[in-house]
Coordinates of C-alpha atoms in Angstrom, one line a residue:
X80 CA -63.8 -31.1 48.3
X81 CA -65.8 -33.0 45.7
X82 CA -63.6 -33.3 42.6
X83 CA -66.3 -34.6 40.4
X84 CA -68.5 -31.7 41.2
X85 CA -65.7 -29.3 40.8
X86 CA -64.9 -30.4 37.3
X87 CA -68.3 -31.8 36.3
X88 CA -70.7 -30.3 33.8
X89 CA -73.8 -32.3 34.7
X90 CA -77.0 -30.7 33.5
X91 CA -75.2 -28.1 31.4
X92 CA -76.4 -27.1 27.9
X93 CA -73.7 -25.9 25.5
X94 CA -73.2 -24.6 22.0
X95 CA -69.9 -25.1 20.3
X96 CA -69.5 -23.3 17.0
X97 CA -67.3 -25.1 14.5
X98 CA -67.8 -28.2 16.6
X99 CA -67.9 -30.8 13.9
X100 CA -64.1 -31.2 13.6
X101 CA -60.7 -30.2 14.9
X102 CA -60.4 -28.3 18.2
X103 CA -64.1 -27.7 18.3
X104 CA -64.8 -31.5 18.2
X105 CA -62.1 -32.1 20.9
X106 CA -63.9 -29.6 23.2
X107 CA -67.3 -31.3 22.5
X108 CA -65.8 -34.7 23.5
X109 CA -64.6 -33.1 26.7
X110 CA -68.0 -31.6 27.5
X111 CA -69.6 -35.0 27.0
X112 CA -67.1 -36.7 29.2
X113 CA -67.7 -34.2 31.9
X114 CA -71.4 -34.9 31.9
X115 CA -73.0 -32.1 29.8
X116 CA -76.7 -32.7 29.2
X117 CA -76.8 -31.4 25.6
X118 CA -74.2 -30.0 23.2
X119 CA -75.2 -28.2 20.1
X120 CA -72.7 -28.0 17.3
X121 CA -72.8 -26.1 14.1
X122 CA -70.9 -25.9 10.9
X123 CA -71.5 -24.8 7.3
X124 CA -71.5 -28.3 5.8
X125 CA -74.5 -30.5 6.7
X126 CA -72.6 -33.7 6.1
X127 CA -69.9 -32.8 8.6
X128 CA -72.5 -31.9 11.2
X129 CA -74.4 -35.1 10.7
X130 CA -71.3 -37.3 10.7
X131 CA -70.0 -35.8 14.0
X132 CA -73.5 -35.9 15.6
X133 CA -73.9 -39.6 14.7
X134 CA -70.4 -40.4 15.9
X135 CA -70.7 -38.7 19.3
X136 CA -74.2 -39.8 20.2
X137 CA -77.6 -38.5 21.0
X138 CA -76.5 -35.8 23.3
X139 CA -75.0 -33.9 20.4
X140 CA -77.4 -31.9 18.2
X141 CA -76.1 -30.7 14.9
X142 CA -77.2 -27.5 13.3
X143 CA -76.1 -26.0 9.9
X144 CA -75.0 -22.4 10.2
X145 CA -73.0 -19.9 8.2
X146 CA -71.6 -17.5 10.8
X147 CA -69.7 -15.3 8.3
X148 CA -72.8 -13.0 7.9
X149 CA -75.0 -11.3 10.4
X150 CA -78.1 -13.1 9.2
X151 CA -76.5 -16.4 9.8
X152 CA -75.5 -15.4 13.3
X153 CA -79.0 -14.3 14.0
X154 CA -80.5 -17.4 12.6
X155 CA -78.4 -19.6 14.8
X156 CA -79.2 -17.6 17.9
X157 CA -82.9 -17.8 17.0
X158 CA -82.7 -21.6 16.5
X159 CA -81.1 -22.1 19.9
X160 CA -83.8 -19.8 21.5
X161 CA -86.5 -22.0 19.9
X162 CA -85.0 -25.1 21.6
X163 CA -83.8 -23.8 24.9
X164 CA -84.8 -21.3 27.5
X165 CA -81.3 -20.9 28.8
X166 CA -77.7 -21.6 27.6
X167 CA -75.1 -22.5 30.1
X168 CA -72.0 -22.6 27.8
X169 CA -71.1 -20.9 24.6
X170 CA -67.8 -21.9 22.9
X171 CA -66.9 -19.5 20.1
X172 CA -64.6 -21.7 18.1
X173 CA -65.6 -21.2 14.4
X174 CA -62.9 -19.3 12.6
X175 CA -60.8 -18.9 9.5
X176 CA -57.2 -18.6 8.4
X177 CA -55.9 -17.0 5.2
X178 CA -52.3 -16.7 4.0
X179 CA -50.9 -14.8 1.0
X180 CA -47.7 -12.9 0.3
X181 CA -47.6 -9.4 1.8
X182 CA -47.6 -7.6 -1.5
X183 CA -50.5 -9.7 -2.9
X184 CA -52.7 -10.1 0.2
X185 CA -56.4 -9.7 -0.8
X186 CA -59.1 -7.7 0.8
X187 CA -61.4 -10.7 0.5
X188 CA -59.0 -12.8 2.7
X189 CA -58.6 -10.0 5.2
X190 CA -62.4 -9.4 5.6
X191 CA -63.3 -13.1 5.9
X192 CA -60.6 -13.8 8.5
X193 CA -61.3 -10.7 10.6
X194 CA -65.0 -11.1 10.4
X195 CA -65.1 -14.8 11.5
X196 CA -62.4 -14.5 14.1
X197 CA -63.5 -11.3 15.8
X198 CA -66.8 -10.0 14.7
X199 CA -68.7 -13.3 14.8
X200 CA -67.7 -14.2 18.4
X201 CA -68.8 -10.7 19.6
X202 CA -72.2 -10.7 17.8
X203 CA -73.1 -14.3 18.5
X204 CA -72.4 -13.7 22.2
X205 CA -74.5 -10.6 21.9
X206 CA -77.4 -12.4 20.3
X207 CA -77.3 -15.2 22.9
X208 CA -76.8 -12.8 25.8
X209 CA -80.4 -13.3 27.1
X210 CA -80.1 -17.1 27.2
X211 CA -76.7 -16.9 28.9
X212 CA -78.0 -14.4 31.4
X213 CA -81.0 -16.7 32.2
X214 CA -78.6 -19.5 32.9
X215 CA -76.1 -17.7 35.1
X216 CA -76.3 -17.3 38.8
X217 CA -73.7 -16.1 41.3
X218 CA -73.2 -19.7 42.5
X219 CA -73.0 -21.1 39.0
X220 CA -72.2 -18.6 36.3
X221 CA -72.8 -19.2 32.6
X222 CA -69.6 -19.5 30.6
X223 CA -68.3 -18.1 27.3
X224 CA -65.1 -19.5 25.9
X225 CA -63.2 -17.8 23.1
X226 CA -60.9 -20.0 21.0
X227 CA -58.0 -17.7 20.1
X228 CA -54.5 -18.9 19.2
X229 CA -50.9 -18.6 20.3
X230 CA -50.5 -16.6 17.1
X231 CA -52.3 -13.9 19.0
X232 CA -49.6 -14.0 21.7
X233 CA -46.5 -14.1 19.6
X234 CA -45.5 -13.6 15.9
X235 CA -45.0 -16.5 13.5
X236 CA -43.2 -16.5 10.2
X237 CA -46.2 -17.3 8.0
X238 CA -48.0 -14.6 5.9
X239 CA -51.3 -15.0 7.8
X240 CA -51.5 -11.3 8.7
X241 CA -55.2 -10.9 9.5
X242 CA -55.2 -14.3 11.3
X243 CA -52.5 -13.2 13.7
X244 CA -54.1 -9.7 14.2
X245 CA -57.5 -11.2 14.7
X246 CA -56.4 -13.6 17.3
X247 CA -54.6 -10.9 19.2
X248 CA -57.8 -8.8 18.9
X249 CA -59.9 -11.7 20.2
X250 CA -57.7 -12.0 23.3
X251 CA -58.3 -8.4 24.1
X252 CA -61.9 -8.6 23.3
X253 CA -62.1 -11.5 25.7
X254 CA -60.9 -9.2 28.5
X255 CA -63.4 -6.4 27.5
X256 CA -66.4 -8.7 27.3
X257 CA -65.4 -10.4 30.6
X258 CA -65.6 -7.0 32.2
X259 CA -69.0 -6.3 30.6
X260 CA -70.6 -9.6 31.3
X261 CA -69.3 -10.7 34.7
X262 CA -72.0 -8.5 36.3
X263 CA -74.6 -10.7 34.6
X264 CA -73.1 -13.9 36.1
X265 CA -71.5 -14.7 32.7
X266 CA -67.8 -15.5 32.9
X267 CA -65.8 -15.0 29.7
X268 CA -62.4 -16.6 29.2
X269 CA -60.3 -17.9 26.3
X270 CA -57.9 -20.6 25.1
X271 CA -54.9 -20.1 22.9
X272 CA -54.2 -23.4 21.3
X273 CA -50.7 -24.3 20.0
X274 CA -50.1 -27.2 17.6
X275 CA -53.1 -29.5 17.5
X276 CA -53.6 -31.7 14.4
X277 CA -56.6 -30.4 12.3
X278 CA -57.6 -29.4 8.8
X279 CA -56.6 -25.8 9.7
X280 CA -53.3 -26.8 11.2
X281 CA -52.1 -29.3 8.6
X282 CA -48.5 -29.0 9.7
X283 CA -49.3 -30.5 13.1
X284 CA -51.4 -33.1 11.4
X285 CA -49.1 -34.1 8.6
X286 CA -45.6 -33.1 9.8
X287 CA -45.7 -33.9 13.5
X288 CA -42.0 -34.9 13.7
X289 CA -40.9 -31.5 12.3
X290 CA -43.4 -29.4 14.3
X291 CA -42.7 -31.0 17.7
X292 CA -39.0 -29.9 17.4
X293 CA -40.2 -26.3 18.2
X294 CA -42.3 -27.3 21.2
X295 CA -40.7 -27.5 24.6
X296 CA -43.0 -30.5 25.6
X297 CA -41.7 -32.2 22.4
X298 CA -45.1 -33.3 21.1
X299 CA -48.2 -31.8 19.5
X300 CA -51.4 -31.5 21.5
X301 CA -54.1 -34.1 21.6
X302 CA -57.8 -34.3 22.5
X303 CA -57.3 -34.7 26.2
X304 CA -55.0 -31.7 26.3
X305 CA -57.7 -29.5 24.7
X306 CA -60.6 -31.1 26.6
X307 CA -58.8 -30.7 29.9
X308 CA -58.3 -27.0 29.5
X309 CA -61.8 -26.4 28.3
X310 CA -63.4 -28.4 31.2
X311 CA -61.3 -26.5 33.7
X312 CA -62.5 -23.1 32.4
X313 CA -66.1 -24.2 31.8
X314 CA -66.6 -26.0 35.1
X315 CA -66.9 -24.8 38.7
X316 CA -63.1 -25.1 38.9
X317 CA -62.7 -22.1 36.6
X318 CA -65.4 -19.8 38.1
X319 CA -62.9 -17.4 39.6
X320 CA -60.8 -17.1 36.4
X321 CA -62.2 -14.2 34.5
X322 CA -61.0 -12.6 31.3
X323 CA -58.0 -14.9 30.9
X324 CA -56.7 -16.6 27.8
X325 CA -55.0 -19.8 28.6
X326 CA -52.2 -20.9 26.3
X327 CA -52.4 -24.7 25.7
X328 CA -49.3 -25.1 23.6
X329 CA -46.7 -27.3 25.3
X330 CA -44.7 -24.3 26.4
X331 CA -44.3 -22.5 23.1
X332 CA -45.3 -19.0 24.3
X333 CA -44.0 -19.1 27.9
X334 CA -41.3 -21.7 28.1
X335 CA -39.4 -21.6 24.8
X336 CA -35.8 -20.6 25.5
X337 CA -34.4 -22.2 22.3
X338 CA -35.6 -19.5 20.0
X339 CA -32.7 -19.9 17.7
X340 CA -33.8 -23.4 16.8
X341 CA -37.5 -22.7 16.9
X342 CA -39.7 -24.3 14.3
X343 CA -43.1 -22.6 14.4
X344 CA -45.8 -25.1 15.3
X345 CA -48.9 -23.1 14.4
X346 CA -48.9 -23.8 10.6
X347 CA -51.9 -21.7 10.1

C-alpha cells in the first residue's frame, strides 16, 4: 500500500470558494501540502484574495466573485471554464451567518444566509458539473466537498436560526447530490466543523479558554485538523465514502456526555 498515493493530490486542480481566510484557507493549505497542482480561491474582496494568493504561492490563483447572486455564480463557473478543461475538486465553503432575536429576525438576514449556505453550493456545483464530470473516472472520481457545520447536527443556544437550518439542509443536500452525481464519477461528501478560530467564529478565535470547556478534546481545532479531514475525503483514501458529512469537532456532537456543563463552541 502506497500511503503517499493514497492521501496525495498530485496533479489535481481545485476550486475553494471562500478560500481566502478561515476554514477555506485551512483547506487550501491542506490541498497544497498534499500536492495539488493548482488551487483557485475566490472571495468578494480583492484585497483578501490577493493577500492570500501572495502568501500561499504561485499554485494559488485568486478570483473575485460574489456568490450571493446567480449571475455571480455563473460568472465564476464561466471563468473556471475559460482556464480549465476539467475540475477535479470543488470545495463549497463560502457561507454566511446571521443572528438576531427571534421576534426581530429580518427577512434580509434569512435570505442571505439560506441563499449562500444552501442555494449557492447547489447551483455552483450544477454550473461546474461539466468540468467535474470531465475530470472524474471510476478509478479516480472528481470530488465535491460541502462545508456544513456541527450546528446542522445539533442545536445551539444562539439566535442564528437560518444558519442552523441551512447547515442541516446542506447536510441532507449532500446526501441527495451524492446519489445524483456518483453515477458521473463525482463523489460528494461534507465536513461539519466545530470550533475553529476565524472571523465567523470569533468565540473560538478570541475566547479559546472559555470555548474549549465545552469540547471533549479540550481544545479548539487548528489548520492540521481541518486539512487532515479534507485531504482524507478529497484523496483516494476517501473514494468509497459517499454522501457522508464528517464532524470535525473534538467530539462535541458524538462524544459529549457532560451536557449539563456544556459551553457551546460554535459561536456563529
